[in-house]
C-alpha positions as semicolon CSV with decimal commas, in nm:
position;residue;x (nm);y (nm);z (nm)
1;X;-0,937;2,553;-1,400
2;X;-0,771;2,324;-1,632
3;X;-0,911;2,198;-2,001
4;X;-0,852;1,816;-2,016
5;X;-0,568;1,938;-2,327
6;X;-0,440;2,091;-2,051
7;X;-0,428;1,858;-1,833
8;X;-0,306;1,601;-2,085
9;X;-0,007;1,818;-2,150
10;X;0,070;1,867;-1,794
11;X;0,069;1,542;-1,668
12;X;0,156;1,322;-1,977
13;X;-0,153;1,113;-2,022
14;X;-0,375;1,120;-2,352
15;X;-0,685;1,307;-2,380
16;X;-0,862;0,943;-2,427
17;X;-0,683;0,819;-2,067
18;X;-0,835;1,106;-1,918
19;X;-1,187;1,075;-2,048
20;X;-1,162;0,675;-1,983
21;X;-1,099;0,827;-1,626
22;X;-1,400;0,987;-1,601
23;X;-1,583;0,724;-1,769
24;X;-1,507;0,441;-1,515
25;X;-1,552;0,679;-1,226
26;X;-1,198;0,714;-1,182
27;X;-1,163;1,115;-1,222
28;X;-1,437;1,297;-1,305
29;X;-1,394;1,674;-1,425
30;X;-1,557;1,983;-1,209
31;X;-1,721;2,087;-1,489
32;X;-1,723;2,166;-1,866
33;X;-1,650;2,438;-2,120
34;X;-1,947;2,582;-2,302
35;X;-1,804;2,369;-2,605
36;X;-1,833;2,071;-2,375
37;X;-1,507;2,038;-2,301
38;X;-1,386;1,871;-1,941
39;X;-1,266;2,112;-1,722
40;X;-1,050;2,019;-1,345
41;X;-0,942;2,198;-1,078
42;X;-0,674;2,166;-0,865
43;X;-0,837;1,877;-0,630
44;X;-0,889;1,699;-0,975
45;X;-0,524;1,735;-1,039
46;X;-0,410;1,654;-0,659
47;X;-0,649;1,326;-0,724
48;X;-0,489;1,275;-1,091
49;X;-0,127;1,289;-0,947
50;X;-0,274;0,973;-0,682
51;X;-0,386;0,771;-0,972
52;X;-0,087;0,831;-1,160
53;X;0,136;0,698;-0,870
54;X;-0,077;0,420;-0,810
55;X;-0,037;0,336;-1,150
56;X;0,295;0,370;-1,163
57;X;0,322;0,130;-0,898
58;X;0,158;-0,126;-1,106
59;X;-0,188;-0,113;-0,907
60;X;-0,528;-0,203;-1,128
61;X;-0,758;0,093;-1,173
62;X;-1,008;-0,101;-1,005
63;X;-0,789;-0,107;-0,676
64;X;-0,692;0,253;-0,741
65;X;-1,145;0,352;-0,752
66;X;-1,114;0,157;-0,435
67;X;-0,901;0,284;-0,300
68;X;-0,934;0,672;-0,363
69;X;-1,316;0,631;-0,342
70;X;-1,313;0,482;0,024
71;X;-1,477;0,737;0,293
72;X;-1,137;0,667;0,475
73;X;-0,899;0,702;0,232
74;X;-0,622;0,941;0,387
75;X;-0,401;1,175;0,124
76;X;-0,112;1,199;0,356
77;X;-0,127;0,807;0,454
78;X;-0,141;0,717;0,069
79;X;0,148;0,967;-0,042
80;X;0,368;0,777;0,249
81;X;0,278;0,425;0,170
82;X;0,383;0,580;-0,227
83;X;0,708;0,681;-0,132
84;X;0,792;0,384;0,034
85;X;0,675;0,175;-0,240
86;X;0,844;0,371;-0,503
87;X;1,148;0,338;-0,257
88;X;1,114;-0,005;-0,274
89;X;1,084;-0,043;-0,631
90;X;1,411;0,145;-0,688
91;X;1,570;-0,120;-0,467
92;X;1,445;-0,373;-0,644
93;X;1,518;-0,243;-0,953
94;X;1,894;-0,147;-0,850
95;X;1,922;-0,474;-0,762
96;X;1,829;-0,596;-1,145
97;X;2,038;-0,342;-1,229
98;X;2,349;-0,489;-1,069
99;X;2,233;-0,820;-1,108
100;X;2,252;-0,745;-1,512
101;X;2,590;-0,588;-1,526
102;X;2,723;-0,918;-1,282
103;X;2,599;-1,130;-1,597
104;X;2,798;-0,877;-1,824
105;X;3,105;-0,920;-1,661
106;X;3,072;-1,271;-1,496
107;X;2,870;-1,451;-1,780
108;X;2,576;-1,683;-1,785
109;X;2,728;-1,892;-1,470
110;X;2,587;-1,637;-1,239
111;X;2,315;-1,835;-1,142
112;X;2,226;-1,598;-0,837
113;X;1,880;-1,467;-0,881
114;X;1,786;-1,281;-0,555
115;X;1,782;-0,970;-0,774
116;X;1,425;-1,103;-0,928
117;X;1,271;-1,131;-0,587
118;X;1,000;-0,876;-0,510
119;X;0,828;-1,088;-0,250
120;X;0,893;-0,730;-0,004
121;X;0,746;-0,493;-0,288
122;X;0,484;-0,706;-0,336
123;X;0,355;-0,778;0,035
124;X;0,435;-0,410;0,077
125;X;0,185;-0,323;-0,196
126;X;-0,051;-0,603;-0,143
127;X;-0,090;-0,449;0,256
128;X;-0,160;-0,092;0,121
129;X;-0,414;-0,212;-0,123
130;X;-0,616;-0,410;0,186
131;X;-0,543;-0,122;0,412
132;X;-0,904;0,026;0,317
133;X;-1,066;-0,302;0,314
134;X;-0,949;-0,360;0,678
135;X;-1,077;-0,100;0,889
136;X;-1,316;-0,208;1,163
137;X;-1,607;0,009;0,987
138;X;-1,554;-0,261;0,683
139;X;-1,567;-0,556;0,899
140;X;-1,856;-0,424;1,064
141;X;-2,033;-0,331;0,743
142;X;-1,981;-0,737;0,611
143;X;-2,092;-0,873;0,966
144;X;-2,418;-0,637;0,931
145;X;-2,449;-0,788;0,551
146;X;-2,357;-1,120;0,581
147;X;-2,767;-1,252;0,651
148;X;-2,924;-1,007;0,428
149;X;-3,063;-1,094;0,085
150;X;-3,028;-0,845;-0,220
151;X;-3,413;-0,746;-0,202
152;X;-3,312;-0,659;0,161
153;X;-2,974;-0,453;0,064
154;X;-3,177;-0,253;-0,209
155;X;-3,498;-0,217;0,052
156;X;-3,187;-0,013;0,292
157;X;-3,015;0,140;-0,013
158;X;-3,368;0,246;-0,133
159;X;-3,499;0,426;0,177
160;X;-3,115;0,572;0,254
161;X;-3,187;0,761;-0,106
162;X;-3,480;0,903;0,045
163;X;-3,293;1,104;0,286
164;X;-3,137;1,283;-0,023
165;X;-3,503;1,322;-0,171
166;X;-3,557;1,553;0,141
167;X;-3,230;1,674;0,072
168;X;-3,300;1,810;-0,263
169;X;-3,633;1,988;-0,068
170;X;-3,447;2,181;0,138
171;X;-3,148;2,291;-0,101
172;X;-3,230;2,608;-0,130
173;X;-3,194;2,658;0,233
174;X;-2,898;2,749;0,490
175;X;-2,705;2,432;0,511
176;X;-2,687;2,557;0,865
177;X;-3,027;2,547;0,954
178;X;-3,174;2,361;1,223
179;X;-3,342;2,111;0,949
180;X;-3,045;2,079;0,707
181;X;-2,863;2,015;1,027
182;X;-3,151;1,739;1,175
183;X;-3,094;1,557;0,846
184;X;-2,726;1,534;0,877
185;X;-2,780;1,340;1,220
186;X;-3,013;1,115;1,025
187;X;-2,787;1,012;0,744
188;X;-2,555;0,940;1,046
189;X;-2,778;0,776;1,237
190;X;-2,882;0,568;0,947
191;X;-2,547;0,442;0,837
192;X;-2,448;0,381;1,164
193;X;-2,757;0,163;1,278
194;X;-2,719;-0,043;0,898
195;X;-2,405;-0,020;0,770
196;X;-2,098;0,085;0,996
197;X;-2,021;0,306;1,291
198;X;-2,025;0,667;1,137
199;X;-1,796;0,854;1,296
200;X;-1,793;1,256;1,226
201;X;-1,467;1,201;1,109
202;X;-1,610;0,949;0,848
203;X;-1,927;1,131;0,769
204;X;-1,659;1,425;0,695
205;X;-1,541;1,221;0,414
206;X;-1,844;1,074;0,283
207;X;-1,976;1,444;0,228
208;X;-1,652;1,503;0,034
209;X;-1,777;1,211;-0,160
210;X;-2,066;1,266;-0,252
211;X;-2,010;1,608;-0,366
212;X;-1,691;1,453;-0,555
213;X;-1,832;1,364;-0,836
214;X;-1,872;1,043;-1,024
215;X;-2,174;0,812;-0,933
216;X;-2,199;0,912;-0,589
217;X;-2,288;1,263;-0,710
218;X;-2,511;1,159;-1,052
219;X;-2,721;0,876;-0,790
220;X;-2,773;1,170;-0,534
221;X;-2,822;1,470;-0,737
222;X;-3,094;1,246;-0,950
223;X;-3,289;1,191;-0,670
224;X;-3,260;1,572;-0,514
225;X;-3,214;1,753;-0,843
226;X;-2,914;1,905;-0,912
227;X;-2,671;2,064;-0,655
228;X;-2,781;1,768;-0,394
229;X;-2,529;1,601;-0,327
230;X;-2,288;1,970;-0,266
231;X;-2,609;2,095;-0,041
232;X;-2,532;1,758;0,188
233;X;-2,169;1,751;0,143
234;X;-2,208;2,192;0,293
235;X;-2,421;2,050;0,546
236;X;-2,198;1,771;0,687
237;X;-1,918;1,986;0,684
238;X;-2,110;2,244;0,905
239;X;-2,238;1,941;1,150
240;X;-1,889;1,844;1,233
241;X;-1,732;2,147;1,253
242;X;-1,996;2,221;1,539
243;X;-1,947;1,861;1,682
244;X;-1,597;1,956;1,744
């Protein structure tokens, strides 16, 4: 475990980046010192070094929560599309390059300005931000949404919480019992009859999610008590491993 001075040392951002992070939702700490100090481990450091590249790239931090917050979001699949962006940048940017030292040695009358085109870095990037907002589970979840009214949505959000209300009973328990396991199938069953086809492989990464941190956690845990949301997340984990 890592304090956020730490952290701020290690991976060049200020103290007040990092706890803007965790204020927006963007990187929340595992825990805290008992001087109240944010503390990460290394899966808050593997998500840090995401964010970082994705800002690098010049994404918003609102694509970036989007992105790294989406029940689909693959590591290995967003490190590629990275390196080919960053690969892409440093084309572009070689091209500036030369494009500036033709001016130095040609003068003002090279009027060729190809070097200033980033129409490929920018479809590239514009693709990898949509990638999560194309999947078939998305399209599925705005063709399920598209007639219902906000009373409606918050009626289905409402009684989905409830599931984590019997959660929070049963905490205490084996996450491999017979009920911790039942109520796994029903938050799958749920999301799939009102939201999206929930796949194991999905309901995999929700549990990560919820037990990530950030409002996902705080919504869950408030309704189960404390140590929820990692009681589900256990629980899921356990259901697909024996689905497999």
């Amino acid at each position: 475990m890592m304090t956020v001075h730490e952290v701020s040392k290690l991976a060049g951002v200020s103290i007040r980046t990092l706890q803007y992070y965790d204020k927006i939702g963007l990187l929340h700490p595992t825990g805290y010192t008992n001087a109240g100090y944010r503390l990460y481990d290394d899966a808050d450091l593997e998500r840090l070094q995401h964010i970082l590249l994705f800002r690098e790239l010049e994404f918003s931090l609102k694509d970036i929560k989007s992105i790294i917050n989406n029940p689909n979001f693959d590591k290995s699949k967003a490190l590629e599309q990275q390196i080919e962006l960053l690969r892409l940048k440093k084309e572009h940017i070689e091209n500036l390059m030369n494009f500036a030292l033709g001016i130095k040695l040609l003068g003002v009358k090279n009027m060729d300005f190809k070097a200033f085109d980033r129409s490929k870095l920018d479809e590239y990037s514009r693709n990898a931000k949509e990638l999560y907002g194309n999947t078939p589970e998305y399209k599925e979840m705005k063709e399920k949404q598209k007639n219902r009214s906000e009373e409606d949505k918050q009626v289905l959000a409402d009684r989905f919480m409830l599931l984590f209300r019997e959660a929070g009973d049963m905490k205490d328990m084996d996450p491999s019992s017979a009920e911790a396991q039942n109520l796994v199938k029903r938050i799958q069953e749920y999301i799939t009859e009102n939201l999206y086809t929930c796949s194991n492989k999905i309901l995999r990464g929700l549990g990560k999610m919820y037990s990530g941190g950030g409002d996902f956690t705080k919504n869950i845990d408030a309704y189960g008590g404390e140590g929820t949301a990692a009681f589900v997340d256990e629980a899921i984990q356990i259901y697909c491993d024996n689905a497999e």
